[in-house]
Amino acid sequence: MKRITNKDSGPDRRDFESYRITADEIRHYREQGYLTLDGFLTETEMETLDPWFDHFIQGKQPDMGKDFCDMSQPYGTPYEEFRLVNAMLPSHYRNELKHNIFFRVAQSVADQLYENSAVMDYEQFLAKRPEKTAAEFAMHQDLGYWPKTKNTWTATFSLALSDSDLENGCLQVCPGTNKEKELRKHVPKDFHGQQEDGDSSREDSHTLVIEMLPSDELVYLPVKRGSITIHDERIVHGSGGNTSSDWRKTYVMAFRDSETVREERAMGFTHSHNDEVNWDEIIH
Ligand SMILES: O=C(O)CCC(=O)C(=O)O
């Protein structure tokens, strides 16, 4: 299995709160559907995010409803049994996180990828408990989770708060699947052992899953703390369980076209798991 890194990138790409990317990287992102960038935030900047991440992942933020959940198990699973801990929309719940340093530097890259009409749509904190082989993020395409919009462009940034590698379940992608004409069929993940259409719904769990094809080539994207991956809305991706003795910690932040975000909000869709939307009407 290949592990792909981008050795040309690094902290020297930073100029104040902007991170410069190259024309080759933009081309690679458009063709392959992903990118990795090293040295995105400094250690000092990372340390401003750590306490907030821990606050949410330890379940200390009250009244989050389904926005605090396990992405590998049904809603209602007790916290002590969480494996893939998920806290949606942290800056919605805590103003202190609005316009944080990750957002500001990521916006500079989103602008280079998408010529200045990219706005932040949603964010989430994700953490895999140590030694949880079942802390898998099921393979999917992000667009499979979202309502239909005219423009689908998305750049999802994943900032590693811990080193992320094969052992602790780093992001894995199938390069080039972003070019497939049709979105693959997504079905709710069945937590009773099988994945069957309609067997479990998005009311029970938020997790969707696709079937992999024999032609899918999977590559791993290991990144060091302070580095990022970026993926688009169509690439097939997910992540494996955590076999290591440490947490894998990731801060995910997605940018979309400003008009797309307006369209989503008009449908009542904010990426909160507490949204009350009729999925049969709005899904792809
Ligand atoms: O980082 C992971 O484990 C998966 C995250 C993911 O699938 C996503 O952000 O779309």
mmCIF file of C-alpha atoms and ligand atoms in Angstrom, residues 84 122 124 126 128 135-138 140 142 146 156-158 169-172 229 231 237-240 248 250 252-253, ligand 1:
data_model
loop_
_atom_site.group_PDB
_atom_site.id
_atom_site.type_symbol
_atom_site.label_atom_id
_atom_site.label_comp_id
_atom_site.label_asym_id
_atom_site.label_seq_id
_atom_site.Cartn_x
_atom_site.Cartn_y
_atom_site.Cartn_z
ATOM 1 C CA LEU A 84 -14.422 7.656 16.742
ATOM 2 C CA TYR A 122 -18.593 23.724 8.504
ATOM 3 C CA GLN A 124 -15.648 19.236 13.088
ATOM 4 C CA LEU A 126 -12.535 14.039 15.131
ATOM 5 C CA LYS A 128 -9.847 8.096 17.409
ATOM 6 C CA ALA A 135 -12.638 3.336 14.953
ATOM 7 C CA GLU A 136 -13.021 3.352 11.193
ATOM 8 C CA PHE A 137 -14.466 6.161 9.115
ATOM 9 C CA ALA A 138 -16.413 4.216 6.474
ATOM 10 C CA HIS A 140 -17.520 7.498 1.195
ATOM 11 C CA ASP A 142 -18.493 13.713 0.913
ATOM 12 C CA TRP A 146 -24.991 16.483 1.390
ATOM 13 C CA THR A 156 -12.063 19.898 2.944
ATOM 14 C CA PHE A 157 -8.999 20.616 5.061
ATOM 15 C CA SER A 158 -7.910 18.113 7.744
ATOM 16 C CA GLY A 169 -5.892 5.360 11.073
ATOM 17 C CA CYS A 170 -4.814 8.265 8.855
ATOM 18 C CA LEU A 171 -6.885 9.439 5.895
ATOM 19 C CA GLN A 172 -6.924 7.063 2.912
ATOM 20 C CA THR A 229 -4.529 17.051 3.838
ATOM 21 C CA HIS A 231 -9.673 16.553 -0.369
ATOM 22 C CA HIS A 237 -11.979 8.251 0.985
ATOM 23 C CA GLY A 238 -12.222 7.148 4.608
ATOM 24 C CA SER A 239 -9.873 5.953 7.324
ATOM 25 C CA GLY A 240 -9.002 2.772 9.178
ATOM 26 C CA ARG A 248 -5.404 10.275 16.418
ATOM 27 C CA THR A 250 -7.944 15.799 13.495
ATOM 28 C CA VAL A 252 -11.684 19.113 9.750
ATOM 29 C CA MET A 253 -12.794 22.336 8.030
HETATM 30 O O1 LIG B 1 -10.064 11.916 8.793
HETATM 31 C C1 LIG B 1 -10.837 10.942 8.756
HETATM 32 O O2 LIG B 1 -10.691 9.962 9.469
HETATM 33 C C2 LIG B 1 -11.973 10.949 7.779
HETATM 34 C C3 LIG B 1 -12.547 12.317 7.614
HETATM 35 C C4 LIG B 1 -13.456 12.394 6.457
HETATM 36 O O3 LIG B 1 -13.853 11.429 5.874
HETATM 37 C C5 LIG B 1 -13.885 13.701 5.974
HETATM 38 O O4 LIG B 1 -13.478 14.715 6.549
HETATM 39 O O5 LIG B 1 -14.624 13.750 4.977
#
